[in-house]
Coordinates of C-alpha atoms and ligand atoms in Angstrom, one line a residue:
M1 CA -5.8 22.1 4.8
S2 CA -2.7 22.9 7.0
L3 CA -1.0 26.3 7.1
Q4 CA 1.8 27.0 4.7
S5 CA 4.7 28.9 6.2
I6 CA 6.9 28.7 3.1
V7 CA 5.7 29.5 -0.5
F8 CA 8.0 28.9 -3.5
D9 CA 7.2 29.7 -7.1
K10 CA 9.6 27.4 -9.0
E11 CA 8.8 28.9 -12.4
E12 CA 9.5 32.4 -11.2
G13 CA 12.1 31.5 -8.6
K14 CA 10.2 33.5 -6.0
L15 CA 10.3 32.7 -2.2
S16 CA 7.9 34.0 0.5
I17 CA 7.7 33.2 4.2
L18 CA 4.9 33.7 6.6
N19 CA 6.3 36.2 9.2
Q20 CA 5.7 34.2 12.4
L21 CA 6.5 37.1 14.7
L22 CA 3.1 38.5 13.7
L23 CA 1.0 35.4 14.2
P24 CA -1.7 34.6 15.2
D25 CA -3.3 38.0 14.6
V26 CA -1.6 39.1 11.4
S27 CA -0.9 36.7 8.5
L28 CA 1.7 38.4 6.4
Y29 CA 3.9 36.8 3.7
E30 CA 7.3 38.5 3.1
E31 CA 9.5 37.9 0.0
I32 CA 12.9 36.5 0.5
N33 CA 15.0 37.8 -2.4
T34 CA 18.6 37.0 -1.3
V35 CA 20.6 34.7 1.0
Q36 CA 21.0 37.7 3.3
D37 CA 17.2 38.1 3.5
A38 CA 17.0 34.4 4.6
W39 CA 19.7 34.8 7.1
D40 CA 17.9 37.9 8.6
A41 CA 14.6 36.1 8.7
I42 CA 16.1 33.0 10.4
K43 CA 18.1 35.1 13.0
N44 CA 15.0 37.2 13.8
M45 CA 12.8 34.1 14.0
K46 CA 10.4 35.4 11.3
T47 CA 10.8 31.8 10.1
R48 CA 11.8 29.1 12.6
G49 CA 11.8 25.4 13.3
A50 CA 14.8 23.2 12.5
P51 CA 13.4 21.8 9.1
A52 CA 12.0 25.2 8.0
I53 CA 15.3 26.9 8.7
A54 CA 17.1 24.5 6.3
I55 CA 14.4 24.8 3.7
V56 CA 14.2 28.6 3.7
G57 CA 18.0 28.8 3.6
A58 CA 18.3 26.4 0.7
L59 CA 15.5 28.0 -1.3
S60 CA 17.1 31.5 -0.8
I61 CA 20.1 30.0 -2.6
A62 CA 17.7 28.7 -5.3
V63 CA 16.3 32.2 -5.7
E64 CA 19.8 33.6 -6.4
L65 CA 20.7 30.8 -8.7
K66 CA 17.6 31.7 -10.8
K67 CA 18.7 35.3 -11.1
R68 CA 22.5 35.0 -11.5
N69 CA 24.6 34.1 -14.5
F70 CA 27.5 31.9 -13.3
L71 CA 30.4 32.1 -15.7
S72 CA 32.2 29.1 -14.4
L73 CA 31.5 25.9 -12.4
S74 CA 34.0 27.0 -9.7
E75 CA 32.0 30.3 -9.3
L76 CA 28.8 28.3 -8.9
S77 CA 30.4 25.9 -6.4
S78 CA 31.9 28.8 -4.3
F79 CA 28.6 30.6 -4.2
V80 CA 26.7 27.5 -3.0
N81 CA 29.2 26.5 -0.3
E82 CA 29.8 30.1 1.0
S83 CA 26.0 30.7 1.1
F84 CA 25.3 27.6 3.2
S85 CA 28.3 28.4 5.4
Y86 CA 26.8 31.8 6.1
L87 CA 23.3 30.6 6.6
Q88 CA 24.5 28.1 9.3
S89 CA 25.8 31.1 11.3
A90 CA 22.3 32.5 11.9
R91 CA 21.3 29.9 14.6
P92 CA 23.8 27.3 15.9
T93 CA 21.7 24.6 17.5
A94 CA 19.4 23.2 14.9
V95 CA 21.4 20.8 12.6
N96 CA 19.2 20.6 9.6
I97 CA 20.8 23.5 7.8
T98 CA 24.2 21.9 8.3
E99 CA 22.9 18.6 6.9
A100 CA 21.6 20.5 3.9
A101 CA 24.9 22.2 3.5
K102 CA 26.7 18.8 3.4
R103 CA 24.2 17.3 1.0
F104 CA 24.3 20.2 -1.5
S105 CA 28.0 20.5 -1.3
E106 CA 28.2 16.9 -2.4
I107 CA 25.6 17.4 -5.1
T108 CA 27.4 20.5 -6.4
Q109 CA 30.8 18.7 -6.4
G110 CA 29.2 15.9 -8.4
L111 CA 27.8 18.3 -11.0
V112 CA 31.1 20.1 -11.3
E113 CA 32.8 16.8 -12.1
R114 CA 30.1 15.5 -14.5
I115 CA 28.6 18.6 -16.2
K116 CA 30.8 21.0 -18.0
D117 CA 28.2 23.7 -18.7
P118 CA 27.6 26.0 -15.7
K119 CA 24.1 26.9 -16.8
K120 CA 23.0 23.2 -17.0
A121 CA 24.7 22.5 -13.6
C122 CA 22.9 25.5 -12.1
D123 CA 19.5 24.3 -13.5
I124 CA 20.0 20.7 -12.0
L125 CA 21.0 22.2 -8.7
Y126 CA 18.0 24.5 -8.7
K127 CA 15.7 21.5 -9.1
N128 CA 17.3 19.6 -6.3
L129 CA 16.9 22.6 -4.0
Y130 CA 13.2 23.1 -4.5
E131 CA 12.5 19.4 -4.2
M132 CA 13.3 19.8 -0.4
L133 CA 9.8 21.1 0.1
Q134 CA 8.0 18.0 -1.1
E135 CA 10.6 15.7 0.5
D136 CA 10.0 17.3 3.9
I137 CA 6.2 16.9 3.7
S138 CA 6.6 13.3 2.6
T139 CA 9.1 12.7 5.5
N140 CA 6.7 14.3 8.0
T141 CA 3.7 12.2 7.0
S142 CA 5.9 9.1 7.5
I143 CA 6.9 10.4 11.0
G144 CA 3.3 11.0 11.8
R145 CA 2.2 7.5 10.7
N146 CA 5.1 5.8 12.5
G147 CA 4.5 7.8 15.7
A148 CA 0.8 7.3 15.8
E149 CA 1.0 3.6 15.1
H150 CA 3.7 3.1 17.8
I151 CA 1.7 5.1 20.4
L152 CA -1.5 3.2 19.7
T153 CA 0.2 -0.2 20.0
Q154 CA 1.6 0.9 23.4
Y155 CA -1.6 2.3 24.7
S156 CA -4.8 0.1 24.8
G157 CA -6.9 2.6 26.8
G158 CA -9.0 4.0 23.9
D159 CA -8.3 7.4 22.5
V160 CA -5.1 9.1 23.5
T161 CA -4.2 12.5 25.1
I162 CA -0.9 14.0 24.1
L163 CA 1.2 16.8 25.7
T164 CA 3.4 18.7 23.3
H165 CA 5.8 21.6 23.6
C166 CA 6.8 24.5 21.3
N167 CA 5.7 24.3 17.7
T168 CA 6.5 21.4 15.5
G169 CA 3.8 21.7 12.9
S170 CA 3.3 23.2 9.4
L171 CA 4.9 26.4 10.8
A172 CA 8.1 24.7 11.6
C173 CA 8.5 22.7 8.4
A174 CA 7.3 22.6 4.8
G175 CA 4.0 21.1 6.1
Y176 CA 2.3 18.5 8.3
G177 CA 4.9 18.7 11.0
T178 CA 6.9 16.3 13.1
A179 CA 5.5 16.0 16.7
L180 CA 2.4 17.8 15.5
G181 CA 2.5 15.4 12.5
V182 CA 2.1 12.5 15.0
I183 CA -0.8 14.4 16.5
R184 CA -2.4 15.0 13.1
S185 CA -2.0 11.3 12.3
L186 CA -3.8 10.3 15.5
Q187 CA -6.5 12.8 14.7
E188 CA -6.9 11.4 11.1
K189 CA -7.2 7.9 12.7
G190 CA -9.9 9.1 15.0
R191 CA -7.9 8.2 18.0
L192 CA -7.0 11.6 19.4
K193 CA -8.9 12.6 22.5
Q194 CA -7.1 15.9 22.9
V195 CA -3.7 17.7 22.9
Y196 CA -2.3 19.8 25.7
C197 CA 0.1 22.4 24.3
T198 CA 2.4 24.5 26.4
E199 CA 2.7 28.3 25.9
T200 CA 6.5 27.8 25.5
R201 CA 7.8 31.1 26.7
P202 CA 9.5 33.4 25.9
Y203 CA 8.8 33.3 22.1
N204 CA 5.4 31.6 22.8
Q205 CA 5.6 29.1 19.9
G206 CA 2.8 27.1 21.7
S207 CA 0.3 29.8 22.5
R208 CA 0.8 31.7 19.2
L209 CA 1.6 29.0 16.7
T210 CA 0.6 25.5 17.9
A211 CA -2.7 26.7 19.3
Y212 CA -3.2 28.6 15.9
E213 CA -2.6 25.3 14.0
L214 CA -4.9 23.3 16.3
V215 CA -7.8 25.8 16.1
T216 CA -7.4 26.4 12.4
E217 CA -7.8 22.6 11.8
G218 CA -10.3 21.8 14.5
I219 CA -7.9 19.6 16.4
P220 CA -9.1 19.5 20.1
G221 CA -6.4 21.4 22.1
T222 CA -6.0 22.9 25.5
L223 CA -3.4 25.5 26.2
I224 CA -1.4 25.4 29.4
C225 CA 1.3 27.6 30.9
D226 CA 4.8 26.0 31.0
S227 CA 4.6 26.0 34.8
M228 CA 1.4 23.8 34.7
A229 CA 2.9 20.8 33.0
A230 CA 3.9 18.9 36.1
C231 CA 0.5 19.5 37.7
L232 CA -1.2 18.4 34.5
M233 CA 0.7 15.1 34.5
K234 CA -0.1 14.6 38.2
E235 CA -3.8 15.7 38.1
R236 CA -5.0 14.7 34.6
H237 CA -4.5 11.9 32.2
V238 CA -1.7 12.3 29.6
S239 CA -1.1 9.2 27.5
A240 CA 2.3 10.4 26.1
V241 CA 4.5 13.4 25.7
V242 CA 5.6 14.0 22.1
V243 CA 8.0 16.9 21.2
G244 CA 10.3 17.8 18.3
A245 CA 14.0 18.2 18.1
D246 CA 16.7 20.6 16.8
R247 CA 19.6 18.2 17.1
V248 CA 19.5 14.5 18.1
V249 CA 23.1 13.1 18.6
A250 CA 24.5 9.6 18.3
N251 CA 23.6 8.4 21.8
G252 CA 20.1 9.8 21.6
D253 CA 20.6 12.9 23.7
T254 CA 18.4 15.6 22.2
A255 CA 18.5 19.4 22.0
N256 CA 15.0 20.9 21.8
K257 CA 13.2 24.0 22.9
I258 CA 14.0 25.2 26.4
G259 CA 11.6 23.5 28.8
T260 CA 11.8 20.1 27.1
Y261 CA 14.2 18.6 29.6
Q262 CA 11.9 19.4 32.6
L263 CA 9.0 17.8 30.7
A264 CA 11.1 14.6 30.3
V265 CA 12.0 14.5 34.0
V266 CA 8.4 14.9 35.1
A267 CA 7.1 12.4 32.5
R268 CA 9.6 9.9 33.9
Y269 CA 8.5 10.5 37.5
H270 CA 4.9 9.9 36.4
G271 CA 5.6 6.9 34.2
I272 CA 4.4 8.7 31.0
P273 CA 6.2 7.7 27.8
F274 CA 8.3 10.6 26.4
Y275 CA 8.9 10.7 22.6
I276 CA 11.0 12.8 20.3
A277 CA 9.7 13.1 16.7
A278 CA 12.3 14.2 14.1
P279 CA 13.5 13.5 10.6
F280 CA 16.9 11.9 10.0
T281 CA 18.0 15.4 8.8
T282 CA 17.8 16.4 12.5
I283 CA 20.1 13.6 13.6
D284 CA 23.8 14.4 14.0
F285 CA 25.9 11.2 14.2
S286 CA 29.1 13.3 14.3
I287 CA 28.4 14.2 17.9
S288 CA 28.5 11.4 20.5
S289 CA 27.0 13.2 23.5
G290 CA 24.5 16.0 24.2
S291 CA 27.1 17.9 26.2
E292 CA 28.8 18.8 22.9
I293 CA 25.7 20.6 21.4
V294 CA 26.1 24.3 21.2
I295 CA 23.0 25.9 22.8
E296 CA 21.9 29.3 21.4
E297 CA 21.3 32.1 23.8
R298 CA 19.0 34.9 22.7
K299 CA 18.7 38.5 23.7
K300 CA 17.1 39.5 27.0
E301 CA 14.5 41.7 25.3
E302 CA 12.8 38.5 24.1
M303 CA 12.2 37.6 27.8
I304 CA 11.5 41.0 29.5
C305 CA 9.1 42.2 26.8
F306 CA 5.7 40.7 25.9
A307 CA 3.9 41.8 22.8
G308 CA 6.2 44.8 22.6
K309 CA 5.6 45.9 26.2
R310 CA 8.4 45.6 28.8
I311 CA 7.2 43.4 31.8
A312 CA 10.4 43.2 33.8
P313 CA 12.6 46.0 35.1
E314 CA 15.4 47.2 32.8
G315 CA 18.2 46.4 35.3
I316 CA 17.5 42.7 35.8
N317 CA 20.0 40.2 34.4
C318 CA 18.5 37.5 32.2
W319 CA 19.6 34.1 31.0
N320 CA 17.8 33.1 27.8
P321 CA 18.9 29.8 26.4
A322 CA 16.7 28.9 23.5
F323 CA 17.2 25.1 23.9
D324 CA 18.1 22.5 26.5
V325 CA 19.3 18.9 26.2
T326 CA 17.3 15.9 27.2
P327 CA 19.4 12.8 27.9
G328 CA 18.6 9.7 25.9
E329 CA 17.7 7.8 29.0
L330 CA 14.7 10.1 29.6
I331 CA 13.3 9.5 26.0
T332 CA 11.4 6.5 27.3
G333 CA 8.9 6.2 24.4
G334 CA 11.5 6.4 21.6
I335 CA 12.7 8.6 18.8
I336 CA 10.1 8.7 16.0
T337 CA 11.5 9.1 12.5
E338 CA 10.5 8.5 8.9
R339 CA 12.3 5.1 9.1
G340 CA 10.6 3.9 12.2
V341 CA 10.7 4.4 16.0
F342 CA 14.0 3.7 17.7
T343 CA 15.2 3.6 21.3
P344 CA 18.2 6.0 21.9
T345 CA 20.5 3.0 22.0
E346 CA 19.2 1.6 18.7
L347 CA 19.8 4.9 16.9
I348 CA 23.5 4.5 16.3
N349 CA 22.7 1.3 14.2
Q350 CA 20.8 3.6 11.8
K351 CA 23.9 5.6 10.9
K352 CA 24.5 5.2 7.2
Ligands
LIG1 C1 10.1 20.6 13.8 S1 10.7 22.1 14.6 C2 11.8 21.5 15.7 C3 12.1 22.5 16.8 O1 12.5 23.8 16.4 C4 11.9 24.7 17.4 O2 12.8 25.7 17.8 P1 12.6 27.3 17.3 O3 11.2 27.6 17.4 O4 13.5 28.1 18.2 O5 13.2 27.3 15.9 C5 11.6 23.9 18.5 O6 12.7 23.5 19.3 C6 11.0 22.6 17.8 O7 10.9 21.5 18.6

């Protein structure tokens, strides 16, 4: 049974998140009672991961819909649009919350035009919002299946060894995961030899979260420091590198956790296929090149402190970009989605 980072009681309209700042030692669920609570949790990275950010944001709106009494359809529409607009300001790089905002703005507008009763419109919108949880899990199992099948067709050498970066599992989504979903699918097929996961400094999504998911589910994993990845690909066998995404753009350029770009460069040098695994809600066809993606920079304290203890001198300057952009030409294995696996140049043909 995989971990659950988001818990939503649809009867009561109650939302709780697993506070990922405390993992792996402390497993604490915290209630999200307002859109502001969700914004704070996303900004502080208590909850993180492109799909999870969108889902927690959307469900926080559902929580307020359940509690509030909207006197008019215009009041309901303004609340939904303003809430999604605010939630997008928490972290700029991941696109899923923006995709959700567009989707629910259209749904709300449709309800305003069709349904004259604000309470009935609110109930329908509430149902659409909480369905995101199951949709995400279903999408991720398709990503997992598509990715595993593609890798196994490309690799005839028996069981496979995967290198992954950051956390793209149940702690980054509603469940199962994207890149970690591919790894879970390989494990389910009995074709996974082992996973190497990077620590992923400075937030340590790999050592604190991915390692936690692997150990919890008995998936064979080996932790490495970020600085060991090139030597690993040189000295040991890696069948493929599979990572997640925060924003894939129309030409296949992809923003993902800082450190992804250098993994792609080294994988190319060693002739190891490099895959991105992401749902279509992470693909932004409105941007044509990765150079246009806004990269979030986070506070220096997240770099110079470790487990609450300062490890670097106060006066040092820091540069702390949370993401980098991998050009499509380095994504040599393909972009694994719920609709199939596409080369970066094929992606634009999937635009609907
Ligand atoms: C399926 S999660 C995608 C993506 O989100 C993570 O970023 P963060 O932990 O800062 O929210 C990481 O880049 C993952 O690859």
